[in-house]
mmCIF file of C-alpha atoms in Angstrom:
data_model
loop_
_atom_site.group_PDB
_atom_site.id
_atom_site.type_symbol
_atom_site.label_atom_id
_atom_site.label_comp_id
_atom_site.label_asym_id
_atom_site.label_seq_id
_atom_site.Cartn_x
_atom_site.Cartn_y
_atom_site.Cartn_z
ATOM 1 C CA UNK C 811 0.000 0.000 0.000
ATOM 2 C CA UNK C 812 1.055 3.435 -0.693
ATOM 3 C CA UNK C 813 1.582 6.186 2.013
ATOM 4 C CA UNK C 814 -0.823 8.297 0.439
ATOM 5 C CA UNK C 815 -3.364 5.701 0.068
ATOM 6 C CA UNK C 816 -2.485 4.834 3.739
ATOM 7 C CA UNK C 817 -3.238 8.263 5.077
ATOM 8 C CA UNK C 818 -7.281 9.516 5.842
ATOM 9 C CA UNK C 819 -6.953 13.117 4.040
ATOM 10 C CA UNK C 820 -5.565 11.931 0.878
ATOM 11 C CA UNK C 821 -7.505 9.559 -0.831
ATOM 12 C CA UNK C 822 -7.121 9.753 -4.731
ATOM 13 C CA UNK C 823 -10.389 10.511 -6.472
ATOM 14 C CA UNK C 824 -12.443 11.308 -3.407
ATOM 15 C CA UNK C 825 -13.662 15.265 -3.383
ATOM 16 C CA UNK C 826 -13.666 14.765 0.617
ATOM 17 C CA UNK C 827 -9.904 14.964 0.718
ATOM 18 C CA UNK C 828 -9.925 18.829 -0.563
ATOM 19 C CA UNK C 829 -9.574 21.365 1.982
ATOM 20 C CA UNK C 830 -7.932 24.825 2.790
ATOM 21 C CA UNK C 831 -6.909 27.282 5.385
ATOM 22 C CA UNK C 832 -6.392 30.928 5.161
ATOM 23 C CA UNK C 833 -3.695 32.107 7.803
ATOM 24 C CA UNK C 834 -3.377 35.591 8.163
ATOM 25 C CA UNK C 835 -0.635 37.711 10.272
ATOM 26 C CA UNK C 836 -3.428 39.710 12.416
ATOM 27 C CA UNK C 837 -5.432 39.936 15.212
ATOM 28 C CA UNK C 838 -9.116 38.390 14.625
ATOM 29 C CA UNK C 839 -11.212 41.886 14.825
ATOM 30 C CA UNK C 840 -9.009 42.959 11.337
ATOM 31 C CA UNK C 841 -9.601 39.367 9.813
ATOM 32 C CA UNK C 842 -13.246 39.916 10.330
ATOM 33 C CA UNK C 843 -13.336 43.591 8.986
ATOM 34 C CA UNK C 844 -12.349 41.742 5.532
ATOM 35 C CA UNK C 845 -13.279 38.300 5.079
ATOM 36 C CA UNK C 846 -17.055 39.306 4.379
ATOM 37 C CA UNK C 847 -15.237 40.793 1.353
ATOM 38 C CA UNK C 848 -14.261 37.315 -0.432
ATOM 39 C CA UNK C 849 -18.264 36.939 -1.041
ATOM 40 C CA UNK C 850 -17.971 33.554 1.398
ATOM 41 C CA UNK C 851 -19.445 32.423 4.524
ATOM 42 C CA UNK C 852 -16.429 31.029 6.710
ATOM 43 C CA UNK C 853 -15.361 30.967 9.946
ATOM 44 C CA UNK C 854 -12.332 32.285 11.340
ATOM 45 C CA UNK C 855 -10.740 31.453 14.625
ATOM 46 C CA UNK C 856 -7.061 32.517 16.518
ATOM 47 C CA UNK C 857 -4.260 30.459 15.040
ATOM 48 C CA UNK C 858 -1.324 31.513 17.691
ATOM 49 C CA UNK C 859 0.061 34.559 18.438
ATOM 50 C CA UNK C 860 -1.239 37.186 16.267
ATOM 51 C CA UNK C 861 -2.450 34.392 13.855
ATOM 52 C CA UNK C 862 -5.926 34.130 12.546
ATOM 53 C CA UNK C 863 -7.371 31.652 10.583
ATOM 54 C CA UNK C 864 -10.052 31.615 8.126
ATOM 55 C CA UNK C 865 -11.753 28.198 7.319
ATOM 56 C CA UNK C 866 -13.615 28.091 3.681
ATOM 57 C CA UNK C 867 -16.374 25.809 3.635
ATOM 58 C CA UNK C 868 -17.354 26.427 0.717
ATOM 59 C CA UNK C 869 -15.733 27.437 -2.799
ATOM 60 C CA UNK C 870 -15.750 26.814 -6.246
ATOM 61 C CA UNK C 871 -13.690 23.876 -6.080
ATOM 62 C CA UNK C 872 -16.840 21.892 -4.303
ATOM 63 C CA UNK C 873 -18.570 22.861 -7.369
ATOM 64 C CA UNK C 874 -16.016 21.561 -9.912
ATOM 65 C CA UNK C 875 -15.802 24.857 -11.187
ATOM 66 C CA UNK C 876 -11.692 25.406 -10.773
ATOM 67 C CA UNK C 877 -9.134 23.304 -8.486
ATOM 68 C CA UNK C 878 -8.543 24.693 -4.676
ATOM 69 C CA UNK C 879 -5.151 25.606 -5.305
ATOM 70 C CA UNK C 880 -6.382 28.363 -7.901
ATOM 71 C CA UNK C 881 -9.495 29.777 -5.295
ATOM 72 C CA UNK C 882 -7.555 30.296 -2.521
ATOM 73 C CA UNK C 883 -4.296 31.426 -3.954
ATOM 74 C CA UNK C 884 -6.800 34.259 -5.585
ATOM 75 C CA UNK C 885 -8.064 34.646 -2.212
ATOM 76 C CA UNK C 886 -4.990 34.892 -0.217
ATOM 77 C CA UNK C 887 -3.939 37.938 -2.902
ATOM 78 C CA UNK C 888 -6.989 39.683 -2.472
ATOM 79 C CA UNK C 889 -7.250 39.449 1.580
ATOM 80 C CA UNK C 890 -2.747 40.577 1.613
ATOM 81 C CA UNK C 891 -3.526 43.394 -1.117
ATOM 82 C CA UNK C 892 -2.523 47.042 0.861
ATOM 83 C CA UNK C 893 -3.051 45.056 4.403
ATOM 84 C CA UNK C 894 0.000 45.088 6.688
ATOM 85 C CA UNK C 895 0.101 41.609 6.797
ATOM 86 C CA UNK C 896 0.976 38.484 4.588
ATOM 87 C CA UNK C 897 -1.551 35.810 4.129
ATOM 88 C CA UNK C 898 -0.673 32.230 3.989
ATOM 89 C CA UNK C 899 -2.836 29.781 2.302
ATOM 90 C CA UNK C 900 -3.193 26.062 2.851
ATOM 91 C CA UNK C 901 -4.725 23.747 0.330
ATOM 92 C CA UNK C 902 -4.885 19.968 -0.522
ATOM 93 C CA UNK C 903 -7.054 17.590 -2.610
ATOM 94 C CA UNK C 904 -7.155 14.026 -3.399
ATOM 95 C CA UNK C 905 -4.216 14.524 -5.940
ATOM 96 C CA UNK C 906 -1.705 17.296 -4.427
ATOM 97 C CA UNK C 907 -1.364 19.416 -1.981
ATOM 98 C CA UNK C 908 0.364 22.820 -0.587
ATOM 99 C CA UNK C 909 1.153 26.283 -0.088
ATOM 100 C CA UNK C 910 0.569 30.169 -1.131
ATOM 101 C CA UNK C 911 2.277 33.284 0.427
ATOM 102 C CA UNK C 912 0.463 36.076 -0.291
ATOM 103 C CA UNK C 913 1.754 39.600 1.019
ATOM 104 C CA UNK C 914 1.129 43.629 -0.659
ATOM 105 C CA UNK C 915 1.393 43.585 -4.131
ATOM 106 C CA UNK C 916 4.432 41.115 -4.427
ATOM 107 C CA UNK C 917 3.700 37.828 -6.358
ATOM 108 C CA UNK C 918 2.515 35.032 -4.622
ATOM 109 C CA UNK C 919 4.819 32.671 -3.778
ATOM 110 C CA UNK C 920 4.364 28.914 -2.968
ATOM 111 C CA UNK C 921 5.061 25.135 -3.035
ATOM 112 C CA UNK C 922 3.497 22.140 -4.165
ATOM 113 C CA UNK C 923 3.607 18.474 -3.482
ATOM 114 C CA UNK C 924 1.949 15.364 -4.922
ATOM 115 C CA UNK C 925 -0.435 13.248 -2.626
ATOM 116 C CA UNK C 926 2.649 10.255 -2.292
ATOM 117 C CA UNK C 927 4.882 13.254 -0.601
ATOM 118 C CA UNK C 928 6.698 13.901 -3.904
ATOM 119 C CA UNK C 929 8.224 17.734 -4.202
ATOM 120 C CA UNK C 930 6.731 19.443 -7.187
ATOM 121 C CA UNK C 931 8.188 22.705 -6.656
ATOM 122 C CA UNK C 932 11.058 25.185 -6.962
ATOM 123 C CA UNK C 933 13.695 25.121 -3.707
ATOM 124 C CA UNK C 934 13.879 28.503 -4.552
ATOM 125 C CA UNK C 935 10.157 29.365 -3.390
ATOM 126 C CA UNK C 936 11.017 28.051 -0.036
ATOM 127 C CA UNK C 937 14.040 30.789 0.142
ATOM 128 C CA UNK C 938 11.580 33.515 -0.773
ATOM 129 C CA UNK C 939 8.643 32.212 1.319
ATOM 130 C CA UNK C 940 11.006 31.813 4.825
ATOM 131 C CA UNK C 941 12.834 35.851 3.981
ATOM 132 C CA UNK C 942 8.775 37.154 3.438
ATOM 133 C CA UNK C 943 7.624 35.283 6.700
ATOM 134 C CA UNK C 944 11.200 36.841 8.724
ATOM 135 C CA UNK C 945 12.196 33.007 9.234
ATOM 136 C CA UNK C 946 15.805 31.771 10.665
ATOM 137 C CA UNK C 947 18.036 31.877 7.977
ATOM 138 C CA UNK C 948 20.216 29.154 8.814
ATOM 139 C CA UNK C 949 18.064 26.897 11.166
ATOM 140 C CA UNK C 950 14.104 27.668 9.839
ATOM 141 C CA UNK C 951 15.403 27.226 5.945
ATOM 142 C CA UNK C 952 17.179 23.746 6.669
ATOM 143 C CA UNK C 953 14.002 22.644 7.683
ATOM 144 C CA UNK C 954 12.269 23.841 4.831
ATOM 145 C CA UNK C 955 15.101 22.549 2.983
ATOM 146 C CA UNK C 956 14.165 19.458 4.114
ATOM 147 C CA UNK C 957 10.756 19.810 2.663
ATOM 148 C CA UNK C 958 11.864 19.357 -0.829
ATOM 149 C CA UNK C 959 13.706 16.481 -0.943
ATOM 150 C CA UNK C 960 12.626 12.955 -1.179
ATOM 151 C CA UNK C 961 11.375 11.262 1.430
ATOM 152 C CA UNK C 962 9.549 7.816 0.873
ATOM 153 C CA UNK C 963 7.954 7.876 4.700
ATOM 154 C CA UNK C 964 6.539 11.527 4.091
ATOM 155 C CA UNK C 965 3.067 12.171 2.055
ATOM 156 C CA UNK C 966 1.643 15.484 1.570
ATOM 157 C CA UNK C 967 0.073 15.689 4.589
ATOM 158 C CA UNK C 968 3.329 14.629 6.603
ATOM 159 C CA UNK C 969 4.886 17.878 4.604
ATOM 160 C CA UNK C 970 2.037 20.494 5.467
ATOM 161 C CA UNK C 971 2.613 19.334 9.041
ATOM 162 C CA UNK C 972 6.247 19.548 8.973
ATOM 163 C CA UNK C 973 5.555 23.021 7.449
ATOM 164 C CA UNK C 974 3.450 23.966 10.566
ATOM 165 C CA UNK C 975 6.147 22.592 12.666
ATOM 166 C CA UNK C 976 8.317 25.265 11.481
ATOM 167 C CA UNK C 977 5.660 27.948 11.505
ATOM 168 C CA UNK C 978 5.138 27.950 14.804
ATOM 169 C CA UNK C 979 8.380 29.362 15.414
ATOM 170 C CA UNK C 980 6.557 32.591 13.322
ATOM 171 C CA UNK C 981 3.756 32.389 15.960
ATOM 172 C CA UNK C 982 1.562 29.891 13.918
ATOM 173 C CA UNK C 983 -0.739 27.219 16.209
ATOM 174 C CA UNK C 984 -3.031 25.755 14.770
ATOM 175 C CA UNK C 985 -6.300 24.949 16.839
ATOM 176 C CA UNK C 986 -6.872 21.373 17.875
ATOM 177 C CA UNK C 987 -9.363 19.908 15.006
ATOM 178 C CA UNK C 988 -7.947 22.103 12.307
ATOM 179 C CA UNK C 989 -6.018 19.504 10.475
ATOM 180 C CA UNK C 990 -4.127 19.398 6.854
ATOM 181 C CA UNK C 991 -6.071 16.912 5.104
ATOM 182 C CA UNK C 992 -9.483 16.794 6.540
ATOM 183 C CA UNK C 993 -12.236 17.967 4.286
ATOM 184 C CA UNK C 994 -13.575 21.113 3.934
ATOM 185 C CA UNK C 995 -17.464 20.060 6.176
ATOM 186 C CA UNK C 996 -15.344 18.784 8.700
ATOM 187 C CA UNK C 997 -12.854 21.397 9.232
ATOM 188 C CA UNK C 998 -15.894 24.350 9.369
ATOM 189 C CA UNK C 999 -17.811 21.688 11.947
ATOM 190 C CA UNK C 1000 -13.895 21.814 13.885
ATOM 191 C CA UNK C 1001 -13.737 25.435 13.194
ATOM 192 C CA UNK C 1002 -17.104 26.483 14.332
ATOM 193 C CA UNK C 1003 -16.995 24.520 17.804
ATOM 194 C CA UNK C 1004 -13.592 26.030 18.935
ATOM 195 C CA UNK C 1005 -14.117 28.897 21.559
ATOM 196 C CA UNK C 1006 -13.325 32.631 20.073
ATOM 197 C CA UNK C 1007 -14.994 31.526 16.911
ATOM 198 C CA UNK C 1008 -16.640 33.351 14.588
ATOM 199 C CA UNK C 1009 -18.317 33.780 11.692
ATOM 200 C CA UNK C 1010 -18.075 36.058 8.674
ATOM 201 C CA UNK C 1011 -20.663 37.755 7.479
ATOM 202 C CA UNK C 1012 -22.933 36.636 4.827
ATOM 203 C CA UNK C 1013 -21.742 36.606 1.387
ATOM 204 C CA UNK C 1014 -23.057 39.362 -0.761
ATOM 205 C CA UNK C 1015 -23.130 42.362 2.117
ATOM 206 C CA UNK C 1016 -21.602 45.211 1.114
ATOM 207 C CA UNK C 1017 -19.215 47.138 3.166
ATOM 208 C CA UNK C 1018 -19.740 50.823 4.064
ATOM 209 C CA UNK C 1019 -16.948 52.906 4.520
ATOM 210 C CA UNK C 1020 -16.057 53.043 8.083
ATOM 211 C CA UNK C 1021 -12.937 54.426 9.448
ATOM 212 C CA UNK C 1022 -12.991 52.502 12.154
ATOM 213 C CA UNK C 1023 -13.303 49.314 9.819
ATOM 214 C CA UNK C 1024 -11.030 50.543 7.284
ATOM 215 C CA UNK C 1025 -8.587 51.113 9.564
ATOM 216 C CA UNK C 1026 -7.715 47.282 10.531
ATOM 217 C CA UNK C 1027 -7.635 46.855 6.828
ATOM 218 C CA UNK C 1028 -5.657 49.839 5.281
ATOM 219 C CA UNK C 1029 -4.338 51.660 7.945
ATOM 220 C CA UNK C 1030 -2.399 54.060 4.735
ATOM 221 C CA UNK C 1031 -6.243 55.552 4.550
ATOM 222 C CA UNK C 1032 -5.566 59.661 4.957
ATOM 223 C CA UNK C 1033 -2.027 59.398 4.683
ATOM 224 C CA UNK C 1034 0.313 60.963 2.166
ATOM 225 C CA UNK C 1035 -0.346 59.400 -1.316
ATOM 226 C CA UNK C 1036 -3.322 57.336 -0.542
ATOM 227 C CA UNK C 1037 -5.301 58.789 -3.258
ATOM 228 C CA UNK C 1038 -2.532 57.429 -5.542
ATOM 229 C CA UNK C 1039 -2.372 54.526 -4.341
ATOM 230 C CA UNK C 1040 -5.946 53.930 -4.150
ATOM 231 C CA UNK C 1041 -6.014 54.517 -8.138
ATOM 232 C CA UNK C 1042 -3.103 53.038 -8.277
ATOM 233 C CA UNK C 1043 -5.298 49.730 -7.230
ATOM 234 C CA UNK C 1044 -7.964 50.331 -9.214
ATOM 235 C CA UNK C 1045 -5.998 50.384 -12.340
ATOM 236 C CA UNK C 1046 -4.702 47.264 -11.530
ATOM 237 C CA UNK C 1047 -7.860 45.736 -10.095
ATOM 238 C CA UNK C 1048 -9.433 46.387 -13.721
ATOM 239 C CA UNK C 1049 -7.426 43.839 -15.871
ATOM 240 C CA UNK C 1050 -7.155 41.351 -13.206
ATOM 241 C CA UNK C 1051 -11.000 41.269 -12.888
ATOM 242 C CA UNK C 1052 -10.766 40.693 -17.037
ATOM 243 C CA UNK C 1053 -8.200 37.953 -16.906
ATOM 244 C CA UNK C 1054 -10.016 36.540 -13.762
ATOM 245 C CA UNK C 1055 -13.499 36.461 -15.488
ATOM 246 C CA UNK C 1056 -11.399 35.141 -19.035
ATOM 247 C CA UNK C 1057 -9.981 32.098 -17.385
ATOM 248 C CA UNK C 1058 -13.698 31.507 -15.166
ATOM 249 C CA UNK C 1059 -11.131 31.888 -12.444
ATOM 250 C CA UNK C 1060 -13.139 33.060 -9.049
ATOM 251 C CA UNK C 1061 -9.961 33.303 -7.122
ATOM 252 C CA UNK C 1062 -8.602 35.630 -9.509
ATOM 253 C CA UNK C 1063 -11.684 37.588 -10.189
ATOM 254 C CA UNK C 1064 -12.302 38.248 -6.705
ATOM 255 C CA UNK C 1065 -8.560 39.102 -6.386
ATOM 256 C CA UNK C 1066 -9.429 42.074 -8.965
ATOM 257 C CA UNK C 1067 -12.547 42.904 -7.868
ATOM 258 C CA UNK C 1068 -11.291 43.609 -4.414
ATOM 259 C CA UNK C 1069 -8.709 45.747 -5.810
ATOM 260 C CA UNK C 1070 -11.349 47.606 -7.522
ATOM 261 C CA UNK C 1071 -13.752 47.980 -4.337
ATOM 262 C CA UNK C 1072 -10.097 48.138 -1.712
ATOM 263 C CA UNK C 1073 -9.379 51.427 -4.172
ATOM 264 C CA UNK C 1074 -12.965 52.268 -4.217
ATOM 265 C CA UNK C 1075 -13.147 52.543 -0.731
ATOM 266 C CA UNK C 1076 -9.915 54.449 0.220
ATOM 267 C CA UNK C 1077 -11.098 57.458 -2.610
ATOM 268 C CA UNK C 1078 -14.165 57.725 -1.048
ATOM 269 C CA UNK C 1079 -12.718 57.722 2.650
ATOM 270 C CA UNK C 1080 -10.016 60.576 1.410
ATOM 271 C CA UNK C 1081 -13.032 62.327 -0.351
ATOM 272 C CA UNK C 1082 -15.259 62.154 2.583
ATOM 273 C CA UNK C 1083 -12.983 63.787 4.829
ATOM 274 C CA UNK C 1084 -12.143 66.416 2.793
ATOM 275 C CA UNK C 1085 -12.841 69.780 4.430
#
């Protein structure tokens, strides 16, 4: 028998195995002010010290529209886009599984491994992703190191949890039920019963522009050059909302669209304060 075939959360061909988490660098009160703003209902609980975690439930991946990996790298861009803090998203499915660093307007960075534990990705990534998160130089990035090189006792899950391992020297615990590999129904149940949780609000609410809000989000608002850079994201919200909608990428699209409405929102905060 194969380790992957061995292990609960990666079981080829079965859409139970496909999960994700969304850990962001921040308090839970600034997670909250945004999540609403990926158009799904998730929960989000505290992931270690000054760790959140969001937990999708649902997504366009349950729907066979586009594969996990695509969603929630889209997401993690559009939650890190002008925030003061990087996003890190976990993801897995029957076939593969791994990571996304998303932080400002840098590009995403991230690794991937197949379901047997088999490195699929650039060493190089893991240099980028352990500088972005502030990680040990020397000791953190041998352990990462580690990550990408064969190892026939290791499956995908094995690597997201020796990736965690190493995280939590960034601050990163995960809450007891949250597990890479578990499926998306019973991480939310896990998610939802853990105390300090709570829930975003429902898809499809728009925000209002509240400084007190805003603030948690884009804490630039009213400064020097945030008009610019408010176009600035507009502009580029517009043809990433065009390639999104091209490819029938929703990770993407929201990416842009959030861009547009992130933008959106500073103008009209610099407009309405205007004397």
């Amino acid at each position: 028998m194969s380790t992957h075939e061995s292990a609960p959360g990666f079981r080829p061909g079965s859409g139970d195995a496909t999960g994700a988490l969304l850990l962001c660098r921040a308090d839970p009160d600034s997670v909250a002010a945004v999540a609403p703003l990926l158009g799904e209902r998730m929960p989000s609980v505290p992931a270690g010290e000054g760790w959140s975690a969001l937990v999708p439930v649902g997504g366009p991946w349950r729907r066979g529209d586009e594969p996990v990996d695509r969603v929630v790298t889209g997401w993690a861009a559009a939650l890190a886009v002008g925030a003061p803090w990087p996003v890190l998203a976990l993801w897995w499915d029957a076939d593969r599984a791994g990571y996304t660093l998303a932080s400002g307007f840098r590009r995403p960075v991230g690794y991937v491994w197949l379901a047997d534990g088999t490195p699929a990705g650039e060493d190089e990534a893991m240099r980028t992703f352990a500088a972005r998160l502030g990680l040990d130089p020397v000791l953190d990035l041998q352990a990462l190191d580690a990550l990408t090189r064969p190892d026939r006792e290791a499956d995908a899950r094995a690597r997201l949890r020796g990736l965690l391992a190493v995280l939590t020297r960034a601050g990163i615990t995960l809450p007891a039920g949250l597990a890479p590999g578990d499926g998306a129904d019973r991480l939310g149940e896990a998610a939802r019963a853990l105390p300090g949780s709570r829930c975003a609000e429902a898809a499809g609410r728009r925000p209002t522009v509240d400084e007190s809000r805003l603030a948690a989000w884009m804490p630039w608002v009213g400064g020097p050059g945030a008009r610019a850079l408010a176009l600035a994201q507009m502009a580029a919200g517009l043809p990433l909302t065009a390639w999104g909608l091209r490819r029938h990428s929703g990770g993407w699209t929201t990416a842009g669209a959030l861009l547009i409405a992130h933008g959106a929102l500073g103008t009209a905060y610099g407009l309405s304060k205007r004397p």
